[in-house]
Amino acid sequence: MSELAVFDVAGTVVTDEGIVIESFQQAFAMVVPITWADKKDEFMDYAEETMGQSKIEVFKTLLGDDDLVQRTNDEFQSAYLERLEEVEPIPGVESLFENLRSHDVKIGLNTGFNRETLNTIVYSLGWQELIDSTATQTETGKGRPAPDMIERVAKECGISDPSKVAVLGDTVSDIEAGKNYGAGLKIGVLSGFHDEQTLKSAGADAIFKTVLDSLEVLTS
C-alpha cells in the first residue's frame, strides 16, 4: 500500500478544459506580440510538448531574456487566475482524498504553476485540510521531469522510501518525474492532456480514466 500519493493539479485533480493552453497564448500575445505572431506554431508546439513542466522553464527556453521570461510567466499566471471560476475539482476528488486519508495515505500536490497560483487554487477550493503537503518550483528550483518537487513533498510527509510513494498525473512529465524519483507507482490519468498510449510509453504502471479509479491500487 502507498503511504503517500502525490498528485498533479491541472488535468489531474482539477479540470483544465484548455485553460492552460489558452493562458499560454494570452501571455505570449500580451508580452511578445511580434515574436508571437511570427512563431506562434513553434511556441505552442513546444508548450504542448512540455505540458506538465515548470511554466517558467518553458518561457526560458523559448524567450531567453530574463525580463521577458519573468513578464511572460507573470502574465500566464494572471491569465490562469482570471479564469479561476472555471476551474473545478474533478468530480468526486474530495471523496478520494478523504478515503485515502482514512487508509492513512497522505496527500501531496505538485505542479508547474508557481506558489501564488497553487495556493490560490487550494484555498479557493477549500482543500487546506485535505492536503498534507504541496510543492512548486518556487521552492525546489527544479520542475518536472526532475524529481525535486516529489522529494520535497515526501520529506515534509516523513516518507523516506520512494517505493511507498505513488505519483499521479495526466502528462508524460508527471510520469517521468515519478520514474526519476523511483516512485513505487506511476499512475497516468486520461482527464487531462496526454492519451493512454503516450502515458504508457512514458512508463506509467497503470492508467485510469480519472484519479477516482485509483483508490484500490493506492490502498492495496
PDB file of N, CA and C in Angstrom, residues 159-201:
ATOM      1  N   ILE A 159       8.145  10.603   4.623  1.00  0.00           N
ATOM      2  CA  ILE A 159       8.265   9.361   3.869  1.00  0.00           C
ATOM      3  C   ILE A 159       9.666   9.297   3.267  1.00  0.00           C
ATOM      4  N   SER A 160      10.426   8.286   3.632  1.00  0.00           N
ATOM      5  CA  SER A 160      11.801   8.178   3.148  1.00  0.00           C
ATOM      6  C   SER A 160      11.980   7.114   2.069  1.00  0.00           C
ATOM      7  N   ASP A 161      10.997   6.232   1.907  1.00  0.00           N
ATOM      8  CA  ASP A 161      11.097   5.130   0.955  1.00  0.00           C
ATOM      9  C   ASP A 161      10.293   5.463  -0.307  1.00  0.00           C
ATOM     10  N   PRO A 162      10.974   5.738  -1.438  1.00  0.00           N
ATOM     11  CA  PRO A 162      10.251   6.082  -2.669  1.00  0.00           C
ATOM     12  C   PRO A 162       9.261   5.010  -3.122  1.00  0.00           C
ATOM     13  N   SER A 163       9.524   3.755  -2.761  1.00  0.00           N
ATOM     14  CA  SER A 163       8.626   2.678  -3.186  1.00  0.00           C
ATOM     15  C   SER A 163       7.259   2.780  -2.522  1.00  0.00           C
ATOM     16  N   LYS A 164       7.157   3.581  -1.468  1.00  0.00           N
ATOM     17  CA  LYS A 164       5.880   3.772  -0.777  1.00  0.00           C
ATOM     18  C   LYS A 164       5.125   4.996  -1.291  1.00  0.00           C
ATOM     19  N   VAL A 165       5.666   5.611  -2.356  1.00  0.00           N
ATOM     20  CA  VAL A 165       5.070   6.830  -2.900  1.00  0.00           C
ATOM     21  C   VAL A 165       4.459   6.536  -4.269  1.00  0.00           C
ATOM     22  N   ALA A 166       3.236   7.020  -4.477  1.00  0.00           N
ATOM     23  CA  ALA A 166       2.582   6.953  -5.784  1.00  0.00           C
ATOM     24  C   ALA A 166       2.516   8.351  -6.371  1.00  0.00           C
ATOM     25  N   VAL A 167       2.784   8.455  -7.658  1.00  0.00           N
ATOM     26  CA  VAL A 167       2.735   9.732  -8.363  1.00  0.00           C
ATOM     27  C   VAL A 167       1.650   9.636  -9.435  1.00  0.00           C
ATOM     28  N   LEU A 168       0.744  10.617  -9.452  1.00  0.00           N
ATOM     29  CA  LEU A 168      -0.385  10.583 -10.382  1.00  0.00           C
ATOM     30  C   LEU A 168      -0.436  11.865 -11.209  1.00  0.00           C
ATOM     31  N   GLY A 169      -0.630  11.721 -12.528  1.00  0.00           N
ATOM     32  CA  GLY A 169      -0.720  12.898 -13.370  1.00  0.00           C
ATOM     33  C   GLY A 169      -1.200  12.568 -14.771  1.00  0.00           C
ATOM     34  N   ASP A 170      -1.465  13.629 -15.528  1.00  0.00           N
ATOM     35  CA  ASP A 170      -2.042  13.481 -16.865  1.00  0.00           C
ATOM     36  C   ASP A 170      -1.042  13.703 -17.989  1.00  0.00           C
ATOM     37  N   THR A 171       0.235  13.926 -17.656  1.00  0.00           N
ATOM     38  CA  THR A 171       1.230  14.210 -18.686  1.00  0.00           C
ATOM     39  C   THR A 171       2.447  13.306 -18.573  1.00  0.00           C
ATOM     40  N   VAL A 172       3.186  13.232 -19.676  1.00  0.00           N
ATOM     41  CA  VAL A 172       4.446  12.495 -19.702  1.00  0.00           C
ATOM     42  C   VAL A 172       5.391  13.011 -18.617  1.00  0.00           C
ATOM     43  N   SER A 173       5.419  14.334 -18.420  1.00  0.00           N
ATOM     44  CA  SER A 173       6.323  14.919 -17.426  1.00  0.00           C
ATOM     45  C   SER A 173       6.023  14.405 -16.017  1.00  0.00           C
ATOM     46  N   ASP A 174       4.742  14.202 -15.708  1.00  0.00           N
ATOM     47  CA  ASP A 174       4.381  13.644 -14.403  1.00  0.00           C
ATOM     48  C   ASP A 174       4.967  12.250 -14.228  1.00  0.00           C
ATOM     49  N   ILE A 175       4.799  11.424 -15.260  1.00  0.00           N
ATOM     50  CA  ILE A 175       5.283  10.048 -15.193  1.00  0.00           C
ATOM     51  C   ILE A 175       6.808  10.020 -15.128  1.00  0.00           C
ATOM     52  N   GLU A 176       7.454  10.854 -15.923  1.00  0.00           N
ATOM     53  CA  GLU A 176       8.924  10.888 -15.915  1.00  0.00           C
ATOM     54  C   GLU A 176       9.469  11.357 -14.574  1.00  0.00           C
ATOM     55  N   ALA A 177       8.814  12.321 -13.941  1.00  0.00           N
ATOM     56  CA  ALA A 177       9.248  12.780 -12.619  1.00  0.00           C
ATOM     57  C   ALA A 177       9.130  11.637 -11.607  1.00  0.00           C
ATOM     58  N   GLY A 178       8.028  10.876 -11.704  1.00  0.00           N
ATOM     59  CA  GLY A 178       7.862   9.724 -10.824  1.00  0.00           C
ATOM     60  C   GLY A 178       8.945   8.686 -11.034  1.00  0.00           C
ATOM     61  N   LYS A 179       9.300   8.433 -12.292  1.00  0.00           N
ATOM     62  CA  LYS A 179      10.365   7.473 -12.598  1.00  0.00           C
ATOM     63  C   LYS A 179      11.694   7.963 -12.044  1.00  0.00           C
ATOM     64  N   ASN A 180      11.982   9.244 -12.241  1.00  0.00           N
ATOM     65  CA  ASN A 180      13.257   9.794 -11.778  1.00  0.00           C
ATOM     66  C   ASN A 180      13.364   9.776 -10.259  1.00  0.00           C
ATOM     67  N   TYR A 181      12.227   9.842  -9.598  1.00  0.00           N
ATOM     68  CA  TYR A 181      12.210   9.768  -8.132  1.00  0.00           C
ATOM     69  C   TYR A 181      12.327   8.333  -7.648  1.00  0.00           C
ATOM     70  N   GLY A 182      11.906   7.382  -8.464  1.00  0.00           N
ATOM     71  CA  GLY A 182      11.874   5.981  -8.047  1.00  0.00           C
ATOM     72  C   GLY A 182      10.570   5.603  -7.381  1.00  0.00           C
ATOM     73  N   ALA A 183       9.489   6.320  -7.721  1.00  0.00           N
ATOM     74  CA  ALA A 183       8.190   6.068  -7.090  1.00  0.00           C
ATOM     75  C   ALA A 183       7.723   4.638  -7.316  1.00  0.00           C
ATOM     76  N   GLY A 184       7.089   4.089  -6.302  1.00  0.00           N
ATOM     77  CA  GLY A 184       6.581   2.725  -6.395  1.00  0.00           C
ATOM     78  C   GLY A 184       5.487   2.575  -7.419  1.00  0.00           C
ATOM     79  N   LEU A 185       4.707   3.629  -7.618  1.00  0.00           N
ATOM     80  CA  LEU A 185       3.632   3.627  -8.610  1.00  0.00           C
ATOM     81  C   LEU A 185       3.658   4.926  -9.406  1.00  0.00           C
ATOM     82  N   LYS A 186       3.578   4.796 -10.723  1.00  0.00           N
ATOM     83  CA  LYS A 186       3.412   5.949 -11.603  1.00  0.00           C
ATOM     84  C   LYS A 186       2.083   5.757 -12.315  1.00  0.00           C
ATOM     85  N   ILE A 187       1.103   6.590 -11.977  1.00  0.00           N
ATOM     86  CA  ILE A 187      -0.256   6.410 -12.484  1.00  0.00           C
ATOM     87  C   ILE A 187      -0.633   7.545 -13.419  1.00  0.00           C
ATOM     88  N   GLY A 188      -1.000   7.185 -14.643  1.00  0.00           N
ATOM     89  CA  GLY A 188      -1.471   8.170 -15.598  1.00  0.00           C
ATOM     90  C   GLY A 188      -2.983   8.260 -15.581  1.00  0.00           C
ATOM     91  N   VAL A 189      -3.501   9.452 -15.824  1.00  0.00           N
ATOM     92  CA  VAL A 189      -4.952   9.646 -15.897  1.00  0.00           C
ATOM     93  C   VAL A 189      -5.306  10.328 -17.213  1.00  0.00           C
ATOM     94  N   LEU A 190      -6.501  10.016 -17.715  1.00  0.00           N
ATOM     95  CA  LEU A 190      -6.930  10.489 -19.030  1.00  0.00           C
ATOM     96  C   LEU A 190      -7.860  11.684 -18.958  1.00  0.00           C
ATOM     97  N   SER A 191      -7.860  12.364 -17.815  1.00  0.00           N
ATOM     98  CA  SER A 191      -8.741  13.528 -17.618  1.00  0.00           C
ATOM     99  C   SER A 191      -8.088  14.829 -18.046  1.00  0.00           C
ATOM    100  N   GLY A 192      -6.854  14.741 -18.551  1.00  0.00           N
ATOM    101  CA  GLY A 192      -6.129  15.952 -18.899  1.00  0.00           C
ATOM    102  C   GLY A 192      -5.554  15.927 -20.292  1.00  0.00           C
ATOM    103  N   PHE A 193      -4.227  16.000 -20.413  1.00  0.00           N
ATOM    104  CA  PHE A 193      -3.604  16.342 -21.693  1.00  0.00           C
ATOM    105  C   PHE A 193      -3.206  15.152 -22.560  1.00  0.00           C
ATOM    106  N   HIS A 194      -2.446  14.196 -22.023  1.00  0.00           N
ATOM    107  CA  HIS A 194      -1.907  13.130 -22.856  1.00  0.00           C
ATOM    108  C   HIS A 194      -2.814  11.903 -22.897  1.00  0.00           C
ATOM    109  N   ASP A 195      -2.722  11.161 -24.010  1.00  0.00           N
ATOM    110  CA  ASP A 195      -3.585   9.999 -24.183  1.00  0.00           C
ATOM    111  C   ASP A 195      -2.951   8.741 -23.588  1.00  0.00           C
ATOM    112  N   GLU A 196      -3.723   7.654 -23.641  1.00  0.00           N
ATOM    113  CA  GLU A 196      -3.303   6.418 -22.982  1.00  0.00           C
ATOM    114  C   GLU A 196      -1.984   5.885 -23.527  1.00  0.00           C
ATOM    115  N   GLN A 197      -1.826   5.834 -24.844  1.00  0.00           N
ATOM    116  CA  GLN A 197      -0.607   5.286 -25.427  1.00  0.00           C
ATOM    117  C   GLN A 197       0.611   6.128 -25.065  1.00  0.00           C
ATOM    118  N   THR A 198       0.441   7.445 -25.049  1.00  0.00           N
ATOM    119  CA  THR A 198       1.554   8.339 -24.707  1.00  0.00           C
ATOM    120  C   THR A 198       1.988   8.130 -23.262  1.00  0.00           C
ATOM    121  N   LEU A 199       1.025   8.024 -22.361  1.00  0.00           N
ATOM    122  CA  LEU A 199       1.345   7.806 -20.950  1.00  0.00           C
ATOM    123  C   LEU A 199       1.963   6.429 -20.726  1.00  0.00           C
ATOM    124  N   LYS A 200       1.461   5.436 -21.442  1.00  0.00           N
ATOM    125  CA  LYS A 200       2.006   4.086 -21.324  1.00  0.00           C
ATOM    126  C   LYS A 200       3.446   4.047 -21.804  1.00  0.00           C
ATOM    127  N   SER A 201       3.717   4.718 -22.924  1.00  0.00           N
ATOM    128  CA  SER A 201       5.073   4.746 -23.468  1.00  0.00           C
ATOM    129  C   SER A 201       6.037   5.469 -22.539  1.00  0.00           C
TER     130      SER A 201
END
